Amino acid sequence: MTKTAHDFAKASAKALGDRQSRAILHKAIGHIRVLRQRSVNAMPDFAERQARAVAVRDKTLAKLPELLEKLEASVTAAGGRVHYAETAETAAKLVAGILAERGVRLVVKGKSMVSEEMGLNEVLEAAGIEAVETDLGEYIIQLAGQRPSHILAPALHVSKEQVSDLFARKFGRTSTDIPEMTRIARDSLRQKFLAADAGITGCNIAIAETGTVTVLENEGNIRLSGSCPPIHIALMTLEKVVETLADAAVVLDILPPAATGQTLPVHLSFFTGARREGERDGPREMHLVILDNGRSDILADPKLRSILRCIRCGACLNVCPVYQSVGGHAYGTVYPGPMGSVISPLLKDNPGDPRQPFACTHCAACSEACPAGIDHPALLQELRRRVSETETDLPVAAFNLLARHPLLFGGAAAVGRLFDPKLREVAAVAPDAPVGRFLRCREFPGLARPFSRRFKALARRLKRLQGGRA
């Protein structure tokens, strides 16, 4: 696992103190959960659909290298170009290079978590290229200078009143009427679509047999980003491929219901290569960038590879008590919640806090909600075990030693009862050790006299209470 400076525990403590953001998040998540449950209830065969999707995802992972080669051949045959990137940094520089070589100055972007993983906007800005997010939620947080807090609904933590204030500052127009607020954003974005030199989108599913990039959305901005500008660049991580159009249909059977509670999204786009001779619209160039960033290692790990089944529906986030309490920004990485706590520490670039797997109550609500059949608690338990094996924290090592030797443990506990029964001095000396972290927000009742020493006295007392019958 790659280490990072982000401290999930400190960020969570700060997030827990933000009552306004927590209230907004609670309301929004509750609405999404109602929509999802209504959609699933309307599908009596949802369990069968789920089983078919799991089978497709497992088939994909079993033959992933072969499918990627097939995808590359199909995209090339359709007039596109495929680029592989081992790390997020490499991918971002690759995209910036493609755009710079063609003199691109303005890019419109559809929503893409891979783009966030790459830190693409910052790299493009450094290259003198303006990148404009066109998904309404992404556009709001870009204007606000923030990052997404949810993989599907990036502005989930923002109220309409806060958006109204933001628009007033940026555009000089304001309203709390949602259709009018959408109109304000649309008036600004339409000009960007028409002026853009290139469009960048994500990819929900890539179909190997046809070289088709499939994208789901509800606003139409991705379709405009992929078809209006003369250059289209699609970004995907390597596990997003499926073998056939029929396999894609199986995944589409469960993705919209699990994500947004819809049978199908408003817009379902299939991009296959560049504009062909005789066609009147579409991009003149099409590029597909496939990012690894540690996923090949995950694929080779039999205990963790099932996380690559993830279809990014966000269902696990919406039921997670930790995510619902602290929100997405506390995680300090692109992917929050249960799926993020598994995959983020395994990424080569932008991995988040390696101790993030410990932020789990093991309630298993995530695995129950996951349409791809991922057992997140089991994966998080495995990651915890690996972190513990490499733990170099001296207080933890000392506790491990004491726990294996009862006499030493008893002696240390006796010293603790005498000089620091509530462990306040220990927590002050080692605030980032397990004891220190545990006591940040808790009052320890104190070390009690061992039960083994109280047992005989308790037995005598019980005997007296029972009148000597025991």
Short mmCIF file of C-alpha atoms in Angstrom, two decimals:
data_model
loop_
_atom_site.label_atom_id
_atom_site.label_comp_id
_atom_site.label_asym_id
_atom_site.label_seq_id
_atom_site.Cartn_x
_atom_site.Cartn_y
_atom_site.Cartn_z
CA MET A 1 0.00 0.00 0.00
CA THR A 2 1.20 3.51 -0.81
CA LYS A 3 1.41 5.93 2.10
CA THR A 4 -0.14 9.40 2.14
CA ALA A 5 -0.17 12.37 4.47
CA HIS A 6 -3.98 12.47 4.72
CA ASP A 7 -5.32 11.64 8.20
CA PHE A 8 -8.83 10.19 7.88
CA ALA A 9 -9.42 10.28 11.65
CA LYS A 10 -8.68 14.00 11.96
CA ALA A 11 -10.66 14.84 8.83
CA SER A 12 -13.61 12.80 10.13
CA ALA A 13 -13.56 14.56 13.48
CA LYS A 14 -13.75 17.90 11.67
CA ALA A 15 -16.56 16.68 9.40
CA LEU A 16 -18.58 15.42 12.36
CA GLY A 17 -18.59 18.96 13.75
CA ASP A 18 -20.18 20.39 10.59
CA ARG A 19 -23.86 19.95 11.45
CA GLN A 20 -25.14 21.86 8.42
CA SER A 21 -23.30 19.68 5.90
CA ARG A 22 -24.34 16.55 7.76
CA ALA A 23 -28.00 17.57 7.63
CA ILE A 24 -27.80 18.25 3.87
CA LEU A 25 -26.05 14.93 3.29
CA HIS A 26 -28.56 13.01 5.41
CA LYS A 27 -31.51 14.45 3.47
CA ALA A 28 -29.96 13.79 0.04
CA ILE A 29 -28.86 10.23 0.86
CA GLY A 30 -32.29 9.43 2.26
CA HIS A 31 -33.90 10.55 -1.01
CA ILE A 32 -31.57 8.40 -3.12
CA ARG A 33 -32.20 5.34 -0.96
CA VAL A 34 -35.96 5.72 -1.34
CA LEU A 35 -35.61 5.93 -5.15
CA ARG A 36 -33.35 2.88 -5.25
CA GLN A 37 -35.60 0.76 -3.07
CA ARG A 38 -38.66 1.73 -5.14
CA SER A 39 -36.85 0.71 -8.32
CA VAL A 40 -35.60 -2.60 -6.93
CA ASN A 41 -39.05 -3.42 -5.54
CA ALA A 42 -40.49 -2.91 -9.03
CA MET A 43 -38.19 -5.66 -10.36
CA PRO A 44 -39.25 -9.03 -8.89
CA ASP A 45 -36.33 -10.64 -10.73
CA PHE A 46 -33.69 -8.23 -9.43
CA ALA A 47 -31.81 -11.07 -7.67
CA GLU A 48 -31.60 -13.00 -10.97
CA ARG A 49 -30.40 -9.85 -12.78
CA GLN A 50 -27.81 -9.37 -10.07
CA ALA A 51 -26.56 -12.96 -10.40
CA ARG A 52 -26.19 -12.55 -14.18
CA ALA A 53 -24.26 -9.31 -13.70
CA VAL A 54 -21.90 -10.91 -11.17
CA ALA A 55 -21.25 -13.72 -13.65
CA VAL A 56 -20.42 -11.20 -16.40
CA ARG A 57 -18.09 -9.25 -14.12
CA ASP A 58 -16.30 -12.46 -13.05
CA LYS A 59 -15.98 -13.56 -16.68
CA THR A 60 -14.47 -10.19 -17.54
CA LEU A 61 -11.88 -10.38 -14.77
CA ALA A 62 -10.97 -13.95 -15.71
CA LYS A 63 -10.00 -12.91 -19.26
CA LEU A 64 -9.18 -9.22 -18.79
CA PRO A 65 -5.87 -9.08 -20.74
CA GLU A 66 -7.52 -10.82 -23.70
CA LEU A 67 -10.51 -8.46 -23.64
CA LEU A 68 -8.31 -5.37 -23.50
CA GLU A 69 -6.40 -6.53 -26.58
CA LYS A 70 -9.72 -7.16 -28.32
CA LEU A 71 -11.00 -3.74 -27.29
CA GLU A 72 -7.86 -2.06 -28.63
CA ALA A 73 -8.22 -3.83 -31.98
CA SER A 74 -11.90 -2.86 -32.26
CA VAL A 75 -11.34 0.79 -31.32
CA THR A 76 -8.50 1.01 -33.84
CA ALA A 77 -10.63 -0.60 -36.55
CA ALA A 78 -13.33 2.01 -35.86
CA GLY A 79 -10.86 4.84 -36.42
CA GLY A 80 -9.91 5.53 -32.81
CA ARG A 81 -6.63 5.28 -30.91
CA VAL A 82 -5.98 3.47 -27.63
CA HIS A 83 -3.45 4.63 -25.05
CA TYR A 84 -2.43 2.73 -21.90
CA ALA A 85 -1.23 4.50 -18.76
CA GLU A 86 0.34 2.73 -15.80
CA THR A 87 -0.20 5.55 -13.30
CA ALA A 88 -2.62 8.43 -12.85
CA GLU A 89 0.16 10.95 -13.34
CA THR A 90 1.22 9.31 -16.61
CA ALA A 91 -2.37 9.32 -17.86
CA ALA A 92 -2.89 13.00 -17.09
CA LYS A 93 0.33 13.98 -18.87
CA LEU A 94 -0.64 11.78 -21.81
CA VAL A 95 -3.99 13.55 -22.21
CA ALA A 96 -2.38 16.96 -21.81
CA GLY A 97 0.17 15.99 -24.48
CA ILE A 98 -2.51 14.94 -26.97
CA LEU A 99 -4.33 18.24 -26.48
CA ALA A 100 -1.20 20.40 -26.55
CA GLU A 101 0.03 18.82 -29.82
CA ARG A 102 -3.25 19.87 -31.45
CA GLY A 103 -3.25 23.38 -30.06
CA VAL A 104 -6.32 22.85 -27.87
CA ARG A 105 -7.13 25.76 -25.54
CA LEU A 106 -10.62 24.89 -24.28
CA VAL A 107 -11.93 21.47 -23.18
CA VAL A 108 -15.46 20.53 -22.07
CA LYS A 109 -15.65 17.56 -19.73
CA GLY A 110 -18.36 15.08 -18.92
CA LYS A 111 -18.44 13.65 -15.42
CA SER A 112 -15.57 11.20 -14.90
CA MET A 113 -14.19 9.84 -11.64
CA VAL A 114 -11.15 8.58 -13.56
CA SER A 115 -10.42 12.18 -14.47
CA GLU A 116 -10.56 13.03 -10.76
CA GLU A 117 -8.24 10.09 -10.01
CA MET A 118 -5.80 11.47 -12.57
CA GLY A 119 -5.97 15.02 -11.20
CA LEU A 120 -6.51 16.00 -14.82
CA ASN A 121 -7.89 19.50 -14.34
CA GLU A 122 -4.78 20.64 -12.46
CA VAL A 123 -2.47 19.18 -15.12
CA LEU A 124 -4.45 20.83 -17.94
CA GLU A 125 -4.44 24.16 -16.13
CA ALA A 126 -0.66 23.94 -15.76
CA ALA A 127 -0.47 23.31 -19.52
CA GLY A 128 -2.51 26.45 -20.23
CA ILE A 129 -5.65 24.53 -21.21
CA GLU A 130 -9.02 25.57 -19.78
CA ALA A 131 -11.08 22.57 -18.64
CA VAL A 132 -14.78 23.17 -17.94
CA GLU A 133 -16.88 20.59 -16.10
CA THR A 134 -20.31 20.31 -17.74
CA ASP A 135 -22.12 17.94 -15.38
CA LEU A 136 -24.19 20.32 -13.22
CA GLY A 137 -22.92 18.89 -9.93
CA GLU A 138 -19.31 18.89 -11.13
CA TYR A 139 -19.76 22.42 -12.51
CA ILE A 140 -21.01 23.63 -9.11
CA ILE A 141 -18.08 22.22 -7.18
CA GLN A 142 -15.60 23.42 -9.81
CA LEU A 143 -16.97 26.93 -9.38
CA ALA A 144 -16.75 26.49 -5.61
CA GLY A 145 -13.16 25.19 -5.80
CA GLN A 146 -14.09 21.89 -4.15
CA ARG A 147 -13.86 18.18 -4.97
CA PRO A 148 -16.71 15.66 -5.40
CA SER A 149 -18.12 14.24 -2.19
CA HIS A 150 -19.96 11.33 -3.86
CA ILE A 151 -18.99 9.30 -6.92
CA LEU A 152 -22.40 9.84 -8.57
CA ALA A 153 -23.65 13.07 -7.05
CA PRO A 154 -20.55 15.25 -6.63
CA ALA A 155 -22.42 18.21 -5.11
CA LEU A 156 -24.50 16.09 -2.75
CA HIS A 157 -23.22 18.04 0.25
CA VAL A 158 -24.29 21.45 -1.10
CA SER A 159 -27.75 22.97 -0.50
CA LYS A 160 -29.65 24.87 -3.20
CA GLU A 161 -29.29 28.03 -1.10
CA GLN A 162 -25.50 27.64 -1.14
CA VAL A 163 -25.59 27.09 -4.92
CA SER A 164 -27.74 30.21 -5.31
CA ASP A 165 -25.14 32.27 -3.41
CA LEU A 166 -22.37 30.75 -5.55
CA PHE A 167 -24.15 31.64 -8.81
CA ALA A 168 -24.76 35.18 -7.56
CA ARG A 169 -21.01 35.61 -6.99
CA LYS A 170 -19.96 33.99 -10.27
CA PHE A 171 -22.67 35.10 -12.71
CA GLY A 172 -24.48 37.97 -11.03
CA ARG A 173 -27.71 35.98 -11.34
CA THR A 174 -29.41 34.09 -8.57
CA SER A 175 -32.49 32.05 -7.71
CA THR A 176 -33.49 29.22 -5.39
CA ASP A 177 -35.88 27.83 -8.00
CA ILE A 178 -34.10 24.71 -9.30
CA PRO A 179 -35.26 24.97 -12.97
CA GLU A 180 -34.09 28.61 -13.03
CA MET A 181 -30.77 27.68 -11.42
CA THR A 182 -30.32 24.99 -14.08
CA ARG A 183 -31.05 27.61 -16.75
CA ILE A 184 -28.35 29.89 -15.35
CA ALA A 185 -25.78 27.09 -15.57
CA ARG A 186 -26.97 26.05 -19.03
CA ASP A 187 -26.62 29.61 -20.41
CA SER A 188 -22.98 29.59 -19.37
CA LEU A 189 -22.18 26.05 -20.49
CA ARG A 190 -23.79 26.24 -23.97
CA GLN A 191 -21.20 28.78 -25.05
CA LYS A 192 -18.43 26.48 -23.83
CA PHE A 193 -19.78 23.49 -25.81
CA LEU A 194 -19.86 25.54 -29.00
CA ALA A 195 -16.37 26.97 -28.49
CA ALA A 196 -14.58 23.86 -27.21
CA ASP A 197 -11.65 22.38 -29.13
CA ALA A 198 -12.00 18.97 -27.46
CA GLY A 199 -14.33 16.97 -25.24
CA ILE A 200 -13.37 14.54 -22.46
CA THR A 201 -15.76 11.92 -21.08
CA GLY A 202 -15.62 8.91 -18.82
CA CYS A 203 -16.72 5.40 -19.72
CA ASN A 204 -19.20 3.26 -17.79
CA ILE A 205 -18.73 0.20 -20.00
CA ALA A 206 -16.36 -0.47 -22.93
CA ILE A 207 -17.51 -3.20 -25.32
CA ALA A 208 -14.56 -5.21 -26.64
CA GLU A 209 -16.25 -6.76 -29.68
CA THR A 210 -17.26 -3.38 -31.17
CA GLY A 211 -14.84 -0.90 -29.56
CA THR A 212 -17.79 1.04 -28.18
CA VAL A 213 -17.60 3.40 -25.20
CA THR A 214 -20.91 3.37 -23.30
CA VAL A 215 -21.84 6.27 -21.04
CA LEU A 216 -24.90 6.82 -18.83
CA GLU A 217 -26.15 10.24 -17.78
CA ASN A 218 -29.27 12.31 -17.12
CA GLU A 219 -28.31 15.76 -18.42
CA GLY A 220 -27.10 15.30 -22.00
CA ASN A 221 -23.82 17.08 -21.36
CA ILE A 222 -21.73 13.95 -21.92
CA ARG A 223 -23.32 13.38 -25.32
CA LEU A 224 -22.51 16.98 -26.26
CA SER A 225 -18.94 16.68 -24.91
CA GLY A 226 -18.33 13.52 -26.93
CA SER A 227 -19.93 14.62 -30.18
CA CYS A 228 -19.70 18.42 -30.60
CA PRO A 229 -15.94 19.17 -30.38
CA PRO A 230 -13.61 17.86 -33.12
CA ILE A 231 -11.63 15.70 -30.64
CA HIS A 232 -13.12 13.19 -28.19
CA ILE A 233 -11.00 11.63 -25.43
CA ALA A 234 -12.65 8.90 -23.33
CA LEU A 235 -11.12 7.84 -20.02
CA MET A 236 -11.57 4.44 -18.40
CA THR A 237 -9.94 2.13 -15.89
CA LEU A 238 -9.00 -1.24 -17.27
CA GLU A 239 -11.70 -3.30 -15.53
CA LYS A 240 -14.57 -1.40 -17.22
CA VAL A 241 -14.42 -3.58 -20.32
CA VAL A 242 -16.96 -6.34 -21.15
CA GLU A 243 -16.76 -8.80 -24.01
CA THR A 244 -20.02 -8.28 -25.92
CA LEU A 245 -22.98 -5.96 -26.32
CA ALA A 246 -25.08 -8.64 -24.60
CA ASP A 247 -22.73 -8.52 -21.60
CA ALA A 248 -23.08 -4.75 -21.51
CA ALA A 249 -26.86 -5.13 -21.46
CA VAL A 250 -26.59 -7.42 -18.42
CA VAL A 251 -24.61 -4.77 -16.52
CA LEU A 252 -27.06 -2.09 -17.65
CA ASP A 253 -29.84 -4.21 -16.15
CA ILE A 254 -28.63 -3.41 -12.63
CA LEU A 255 -26.52 -0.23 -12.86
CA PRO A 256 -29.24 2.47 -13.18
CA PRO A 257 -31.61 0.89 -10.63
CA ALA A 258 -28.81 0.50 -8.08
CA ALA A 259 -27.36 3.95 -8.75
CA THR A 260 -30.24 6.38 -9.18
CA GLY A 261 -33.37 4.23 -8.94
CA GLN A 262 -34.02 4.44 -12.68
CA THR A 263 -34.75 1.62 -15.11
CA LEU A 264 -32.55 3.46 -17.59
CA PRO A 265 -30.97 6.92 -17.45
CA VAL A 266 -32.32 9.78 -19.57
CA HIS A 267 -29.34 9.54 -21.93
CA LEU A 268 -27.54 6.33 -22.87
CA SER A 269 -24.74 7.05 -25.37
CA PHE A 270 -22.66 4.62 -27.45
CA PHE A 271 -19.50 6.16 -28.95
CA THR A 272 -17.76 3.96 -31.54
CA GLY A 273 -14.63 5.48 -33.04
CA ALA A 274 -14.29 8.77 -34.88
CA ARG A 275 -16.48 10.32 -37.58
CA ARG A 276 -16.45 8.15 -40.70
CA GLU A 277 -16.21 9.31 -44.27
CA GLY A 278 -19.55 10.66 -45.40
CA GLU A 279 -20.85 11.26 -41.86
CA ARG A 280 -21.87 14.84 -41.06
CA ASP A 281 -21.22 14.97 -37.33
CA GLY A 282 -19.16 13.46 -34.55
CA PRO A 283 -15.52 14.01 -33.58
CA ARG A 284 -12.79 13.83 -36.22
CA GLU A 285 -10.47 12.17 -33.69
CA MET A 286 -11.31 9.71 -30.94
CA HIS A 287 -8.87 8.56 -28.24
CA LEU A 288 -9.44 5.97 -25.50
CA VAL A 289 -7.12 6.24 -22.48
CA ILE A 290 -7.02 3.09 -20.31
CA LEU A 291 -5.67 3.62 -16.79
CA ASP A 292 -4.14 0.92 -14.60
CA ASN A 293 -2.90 2.73 -11.46
CA GLY A 294 -2.45 -0.45 -9.42
CA ARG A 295 -5.42 -2.42 -10.74
CA SER A 296 -3.23 -5.07 -12.41
CA ASP A 297 -1.82 -5.85 -8.97
CA ILE A 298 -5.34 -6.07 -7.55
CA LEU A 299 -6.34 -8.41 -10.38
CA ALA A 300 -3.43 -10.69 -9.48
CA ASP A 301 -4.46 -10.75 -5.82
CA PRO A 302 -7.03 -13.54 -5.32
CA LYS A 303 -8.17 -12.18 -1.94
CA LEU A 304 -8.89 -8.65 -3.19
CA ARG A 305 -9.66 -8.91 -6.90
CA SER A 306 -13.43 -9.02 -6.37
CA ILE A 307 -13.37 -5.24 -5.73
CA LEU A 308 -12.78 -4.91 -9.50
CA ARG A 309 -16.35 -6.16 -10.03
CA CYS A 310 -17.46 -2.69 -8.85
CA ILE A 311 -19.68 -0.88 -11.38
CA ARG A 312 -19.51 2.49 -9.56
CA CYS A 313 -23.21 2.66 -8.73
CA GLY A 314 -22.57 4.23 -5.31
CA ALA A 315 -25.08 1.96 -3.54
CA CYS A 316 -22.53 1.01 -0.86
CA LEU A 317 -21.93 4.68 0.00
CA ASN A 318 -25.62 5.38 0.39
CA VAL A 319 -26.09 2.75 3.12
CA CYS A 320 -22.75 3.14 4.92
CA PRO A 321 -23.14 4.66 8.42
CA VAL A 322 -19.57 5.99 8.31
CA TYR A 323 -20.03 7.75 4.96
CA GLN A 324 -23.40 9.12 6.05
CA SER A 325 -21.76 10.58 9.16
CA VAL A 326 -18.59 12.15 7.75
CA GLY A 327 -19.35 12.65 4.01
CA GLY A 328 -16.98 12.15 1.11
CA HIS A 329 -14.38 14.86 1.69
CA ALA A 330 -13.18 13.31 4.97
CA TYR A 331 -11.76 10.35 3.05
CA GLY A 332 -9.24 12.59 1.29
CA THR A 333 -9.33 10.49 -1.85
CA VAL A 334 -11.41 10.27 -5.01
CA TYR A 335 -13.34 7.18 -3.94
CA PRO A 336 -15.06 7.42 -0.53
CA GLY A 337 -17.24 4.96 1.34
CA PRO A 338 -16.85 1.16 1.46
CA MET A 339 -15.67 0.68 -2.15
CA GLY A 340 -13.25 3.57 -1.73
CA SER A 341 -11.91 2.23 1.55
CA VAL A 342 -11.00 -0.98 -0.27
CA ILE A 343 -9.62 0.30 -3.55
CA SER A 344 -8.08 3.66 -2.60
CA PRO A 345 -5.23 2.30 -0.43
CA LEU A 346 -4.32 -0.06 -3.29
CA LEU A 347 -3.90 2.65 -5.94
CA LYS A 348 -0.40 3.77 -6.92
CA ASP A 349 -1.29 7.47 -7.20
CA ASN A 350 -3.71 9.33 -4.89
CA PRO A 351 -4.25 6.37 -2.53
CA GLY A 352 -5.69 8.18 0.51
CA ASP A 353 -5.04 7.14 4.12
CA PRO A 354 -3.80 3.51 4.34
CA ARG A 355 -5.69 3.19 7.63
CA GLN A 356 -8.97 4.01 5.87
CA PRO A 357 -10.02 0.29 5.98
CA PHE A 358 -10.35 0.69 9.75
CA ALA A 359 -13.21 3.17 9.22
CA CYS A 360 -15.82 0.42 9.04
CA THR A 361 -18.42 -0.78 11.55
CA HIS A 362 -18.76 -4.17 9.80
CA CYS A 363 -22.52 -3.76 9.72
CA ALA A 364 -22.42 -5.34 6.22
CA ALA A 365 -25.08 -2.99 4.82
CA CYS A 366 -22.72 -2.30 1.89
CA SER A 367 -22.38 -5.93 0.85
CA GLU A 368 -26.15 -6.36 1.08
CA ALA A 369 -26.74 -3.32 -1.16
CA CYS A 370 -23.96 -4.09 -3.68
CA PRO A 371 -25.46 -5.30 -6.99
CA ALA A 372 -22.06 -6.73 -8.01
CA GLY A 373 -21.94 -9.09 -5.02
CA ILE A 374 -18.83 -7.57 -3.42
CA ASP A 375 -18.23 -8.53 0.22
CA HIS A 376 -16.71 -5.23 1.33
CA PRO A 377 -16.37 -6.12 5.05
CA ALA A 378 -14.33 -9.23 4.20
CA LEU A 379 -12.04 -7.22 1.92
CA LEU A 380 -11.62 -4.50 4.53
CA GLN A 381 -10.79 -7.15 7.13
CA GLU A 382 -8.07 -8.50 4.85
CA LEU A 383 -6.64 -5.00 4.36
CA ARG A 384 -6.67 -4.44 8.13
CA ARG A 385 -4.74 -7.66 8.61
CA ARG A 386 -2.11 -6.54 6.10
CA VAL A 387 -1.78 -3.11 7.68
CA SER A 388 -1.34 -4.72 11.10
CA GLU A 389 1.38 -7.00 9.78
CA THR A 390 3.43 -4.04 8.62
CA GLU A 391 2.56 -1.85 11.59
CA THR A 392 5.70 -0.21 13.01
CA ASP A 393 3.92 1.85 15.64
CA LEU A 394 5.86 1.36 18.91
CA PRO A 395 2.81 1.55 21.22
CA VAL A 396 1.10 -1.13 19.12
CA ALA A 397 4.22 -3.29 19.22
CA ALA A 398 4.40 -2.84 23.00
CA PHE A 399 0.75 -3.82 23.42
CA ASN A 400 1.28 -6.89 21.21
CA LEU A 401 4.17 -7.94 23.45
CA LEU A 402 2.15 -7.48 26.62
CA ALA A 403 -0.89 -9.26 25.23
CA ARG A 404 1.22 -12.37 24.56
CA HIS A 405 2.65 -12.47 28.10
CA PRO A 406 0.00 -12.45 30.88
CA LEU A 407 2.48 -11.73 33.68
CA LEU A 408 3.89 -8.70 31.89
CA PHE A 409 0.35 -7.54 31.02
CA GLY A 410 -0.71 -7.84 34.66
CA GLY A 411 2.33 -5.90 35.83
CA ALA A 412 1.80 -3.12 33.28
CA ALA A 413 -1.87 -2.89 34.21
CA ALA A 414 -0.96 -2.62 37.91
CA VAL A 415 1.43 0.26 37.14
CA GLY A 416 -1.26 1.90 34.99
CA ARG A 417 -3.87 1.61 37.79
CA LEU A 418 -1.44 3.24 40.20
CA PHE A 419 -0.11 6.15 38.13
CA ASP A 420 -2.45 6.70 35.13
CA PRO A 421 -5.72 4.77 35.63
CA LYS A 422 -7.60 6.68 32.90
CA LEU A 423 -4.64 6.53 30.46
CA ARG A 424 -4.68 10.30 29.97
CA GLU A 425 -0.89 10.58 30.25
CA VAL A 426 -0.40 7.74 27.76
CA ALA A 427 -2.80 9.43 25.29
CA ALA A 428 -1.00 12.76 25.70
CA VAL A 429 2.42 11.23 25.05
CA ALA A 430 1.25 9.22 22.00
CA PRO A 431 -1.81 11.03 20.55
CA ASP A 432 -1.60 9.23 17.19
CA ALA A 433 -1.17 5.74 18.67
CA PRO A 434 -4.26 3.53 19.00
CA VAL A 435 -4.82 4.51 22.64
CA GLY A 436 -4.48 8.20 21.79
CA ARG A 437 -6.83 7.96 18.83
CA PHE A 438 -9.36 5.96 20.87
CA LEU A 439 -9.42 8.55 23.64
CA ARG A 440 -9.70 11.63 21.39
CA CYS A 441 -13.46 11.71 21.70
CA ARG A 442 -14.01 9.35 24.65
CA GLU A 443 -13.75 9.32 28.44
CA PHE A 444 -12.10 6.10 29.57
CA PRO A 445 -13.73 4.88 32.85
CA GLY A 446 -10.38 3.70 34.20
CA LEU A 447 -8.43 0.49 34.70
CA ALA A 448 -10.32 -1.70 37.19
CA ARG A 449 -8.95 -4.35 39.51
CA PRO A 450 -8.63 -7.58 37.48
CA PHE A 451 -11.62 -9.89 37.62
CA SER A 452 -9.29 -12.78 38.43
CA ARG A 453 -8.42 -11.08 41.73
CA ARG A 454 -12.01 -10.17 42.50
CA PHE A 455 -13.39 -13.60 41.71
CA LYS A 456 -12.80 -15.22 45.16
CA ALA A 457 -14.32 -12.25 47.00
CA LEU A 458 -17.29 -12.22 44.62
CA ALA A 459 -17.77 -15.97 45.14
CA ARG A 460 -17.79 -15.56 48.93
CA ARG A 461 -20.26 -12.69 48.68
CA LEU A 462 -22.54 -14.69 46.43
CA LYS A 463 -22.36 -17.61 48.85
CA ARG A 464 -23.42 -15.37 51.74
CA LEU A 465 -26.32 -13.95 49.71
CA GLN A 466 -27.52 -17.45 48.94
CA GLY A 467 -27.40 -18.40 52.61
CA GLY A 468 -24.58 -20.84 52.24
CA ARG A 469 -26.44 -23.03 49.74
CA ALA A 470 -23.87 -22.61 46.98
#
